[in-house]
Amino acid sequence: MLQSNQSVIRLNPADNLVIALVDLPSGTQPGGLDIATTQAIPRGHKIATRPIAAGEQVIRYGQIIGEATCDIAAGAHIHSHNLGMGPHTDDYAIGRESHALPALPPREFMGYHRADGQVGTRNYIGILTSVNCSGSVARFIAEAAEKDPVLSSMPNIDGFVPIVHNTGCGMSGVNEGYDTLMRTLKGYARNANFGGILLVGLGCEVMQVPDLVGQGRLRPDGNFRYMTIQQTGGTRATIAAGLKVLREMAEVAAQTARAPAPVSKLMIGLQCGGSDGYSGITANPALGHMSDMLVQMGGTTILSETPEIYGAEHLLTRRAVSTEVGEKLLERIKWWEDYTARNGGEMDNNPSPGNKKGGLTTILEKSLGAVAKGGTAPLVGVYKFAEPITTPGFTYMDSPGYDPCSVTGQIASGATMIIFTTGRGSVSGYKPSPCIKLATNTEMYNRLAEDMDINCGDILTNGVSIAAKGAEILEKVIAVASGQRTFSEELGFGSAEFVPWQIGAVM
Amino acid sequence: MLQSNQSVIRLNPADNLVIALVDLPSGTQPGGLDIATTQAIPRGHKIATRPIAAGEQVIRYGQIIGEATCDIAAGAHIHSHNLGMGPHTDDYAIGRESHALPALPPREFMGYHRADGQVGTRNYIGILTSVNCSGSVARFIAEAAEKDPVLSSMPNIDGFVPIVHNTGCGMSGVNEGYDTLMRTLKGYARNANFGGILLVGLGCEVMQVPDLVGQGRLRPDGNFRYMTIQQTGGTRATIAAGLKVLREMAEVAAQTARAPAPVSKLMIGLQCGGSDGYSGITANPALGHMSDMLVQMGGTTILSETPEIYGAEHLLTRRAVSTEVGEKLLERIKWWEDYTARNGGEMDNNPSPGNKKGGLTTILEKSLGAVAKGGTAPLVGVYKFAEPITTPGFTYMDSPGYDPCSVTGQIASGATMIIFTTGRGSVSGYKPSPCIKLATNTEMYNRLAEDMDINCGDILTNGVSIAAKGAEILEKVIAVASGQRTFSEELGFGSAEFVPWQIGAVM
Ligand SMILES: [Ca+2]
Ligand SMILES: [Ca+2]
Ligand SMILES: [Ca+2]
Ligand SMILES: [Ca+2]
Ligand SMILES: [Ca+2]
């Protein structure tokens, strides 16, 4: 499609502009275009591909990024001097652009079938903690389990994962922060990538183990145990008791072997971190294409990171399948405005001077790069952080943009895999869910070759199409879901990245 | 002093009351007292040991806990019906009770002398992280170092400690939360228990490595290096580069052997966690006595946990050595009132119904139990969380009550040892600083014998005096400072307990 010697890129057939990939002098005719630049265009900036009349919409990624504030000639530079937001952005138009995508033939992966109908991509046993004060002991139990000859000889088990965090006490027991942590811990306990969960508490913490366990079954398969260090009699007694219980739980978990499942059972968290100027051009749109394909096969994807879509929320409300779904997203946006205000900040995602220099003109254009990960499918559900996701299709889960925290929410909401685009080069893993890393540019991909699973930089350097790259990502998804290990799994990542969203005062 | 068959305890010779240790029927004459109870007294409650007139001060721990609201007969129950706060509590009376304690003969310990004159109790090499996103790699480097034959054969080095946390990005770069994290990380880099520090960042985080490193020397001995994963070329390259640098740093750190130092070089964080009804009667006053002894020898102790002293701050302002010191404490109290209010909570440390049932009548009485850890020495300095402590003597560092977070601040402020009283039984360790656990009661001590370094329950069960117990703690302090390992060190604690205070919105 695109040539490796190309000097511009068109991101969507509907666009009335292209992006310069190199600094273009005035009078240049970029390959594949029948127009010449009317002035010098810096790399990363926009060039009109046809005349755009004052008041007409300017389209990038097939999406409105604003309106021409004066007539723009073909070949002219589009930027702050001739592009504004226009009045349309206040119109959330819930559902106006919610168009179901055609179904694609079903595909299968080999997964772990759970009692509640979910299918995991991994079969870990988790050692979950209610509070930081049981974190070290949870690690000791996991270390003992990894060394235990009985446990290490059991089939079908991927390992023993301590889920350790910084909170659980020194907090109110009745506020939003408490509820959020409660959902997060319960969500991990239920994630389909766990074949069993041992919950270890200290005993005197605010996040009480009996409250977490609740009245009903935390796990539908019943493969769940709990203990507190204070009641069990200290560190060594808890390690011994934990190891004994893990052997019983592992017996059960080892009964489950991988078996065919439709990809409609996959739930994938979409992430970006360490973004660069290529994120919105290469990896994010390719991931968006994969998201559409998975949705077309009945699967579920999760977009998150509310501060990064702020200002472009109407793009998502227009895709909402119902008024309720659209309004829940707007309610979350309002919540964030209050959250940042009460913490002395603000939701300010306006293009910075650096962004503008790089070629981003409007807040819409900036947020579009992040939203591109979510493809074009209808928005079927909006969820709070760590709320269980129950609607198959393209969904939104509210979260900070901070990567480990956002991923923690997605896994608590049910994600059994994460796909993470990065331009600067993030290295991280999120047990129990494998994480596929997509590099946005070839230079970083080559530099961090042992950390990046797929290079999306070849969209620019080799002219690979967004659609072809999306299909390549889908094949990787199916392979990894069926047991192929990602680079971050091979390297052993995942012992530090459980980061519950801490909301409220530390007391 | 006290008999093991005793039924009451007098906490201070100046007290005009005793505490019932068992339920006492009306007409009981407790051993050692020449009065009989005039009514039934529940366990944990107060009995007047002489007539107290209406308006007279009621004294516990040698401190005012309120005023009699009517005449109280000798042998009568003192509680909410006859004890109130009185008007005096609004009087901060800065410095009124700041009385220097007599010097005690100097003692020595065997420590690691540092370039800036500090003396450490341990000689670790730290692998510090700017952000959660470099946490796994820091752990990989530490694991590689622990297995490395060159490093493990070096003398005088206690080990390689990854300092991993949940924050460092998804935050504002210009607010109080950022400043607090910056102080915390710099404080760890400078702690005298580290013989060298390798700082590992990802590269694109808000908490930028160049800002942490600053213009000057982060460590006075210069045994400090830093790298980012993105610049170094990914996970494996950073592990290899880290290991190489650790070998060079270890060569330097291994030159320092333990040598005699006065105990005036010790800086000890005072902590309580998982408190119970005995904390304020046994372990906390004993620790307070040790604090006084250490101060009398020129050493430094740090009281913290502002929510737990709230309402009794005038007890500390009266001990302040200057108006400035007293006012800085009051300024912190006001900050906390704002912090909790903007997070939708409040500073409410009033005795709860459960506290009152247990025998605590006033907020003063409740907070006194926590303040008792701080002995009676003049308050020479008040510091923000993680602010470097530079005034020898009894000091205050502002922090939440949440144990791992409060300890993290104390170590960042310079603490080379922690002493932690616990009634319910906390198990935890805080590398690089050893932590001595004091059990408040014999039952828990026996149950968690492998986690508790000293039993203070024998103050009640065996009649050991507060002074004798304080002296016993001091001997333990000197032994541990000289290299004796605490139980939590033997068990390997410390990989989960670095908890910077996260203030503000996660973005
Ligand atoms: Ca991001
Ligand atoms: Ca992110
Ligand atoms: Ca407490
Ligand atoms: Ca406490
Ligand atoms: Ca504490």
CSV table of C-alpha atoms in Angstrom, one decimal, chain A residues 111-115 123 155-157 195 221 250-259:
chain,number,residue,atom,x,y,z
A,111,GLY,CA,-7.8,-22.0,26.6
A,112,TYR,CA,-8.7,-22.9,30.1
A,113,HIS,CA,-12.5,-23.3,30.5
A,114,ARG,CA,-13.8,-22.1,33.9
A,115,ALA,CA,-16.9,-23.0,35.8
A,123,ASN,CA,-3.7,-21.1,34.5
A,155,PRO,CA,0.7,-30.4,34.9
A,156,ASN,CA,-1.2,-27.5,33.4
A,157,ILE,CA,-0.2,-24.9,36.0
A,195,GLY,CA,-7.2,-21.6,38.4
A,221,ASP,CA,-15.3,-22.9,41.0
A,250,ALA,CA,-3.2,-27.1,42.7
A,251,GLU,CA,-4.6,-30.6,42.6
A,252,VAL,CA,-7.9,-29.1,41.4
A,253,ALA,CA,-6.3,-26.5,39.0
A,254,ALA,CA,-4.2,-29.2,37.4
A,255,GLN,CA,-7.3,-31.0,36.2
A,256,THR,CA,-8.0,-28.3,33.7
A,257,ALA,CA,-6.1,-28.6,30.4
A,258,ARG,CA,-6.2,-26.3,27.4
A,259,ALA,CA,-9.2,-27.0,25.1
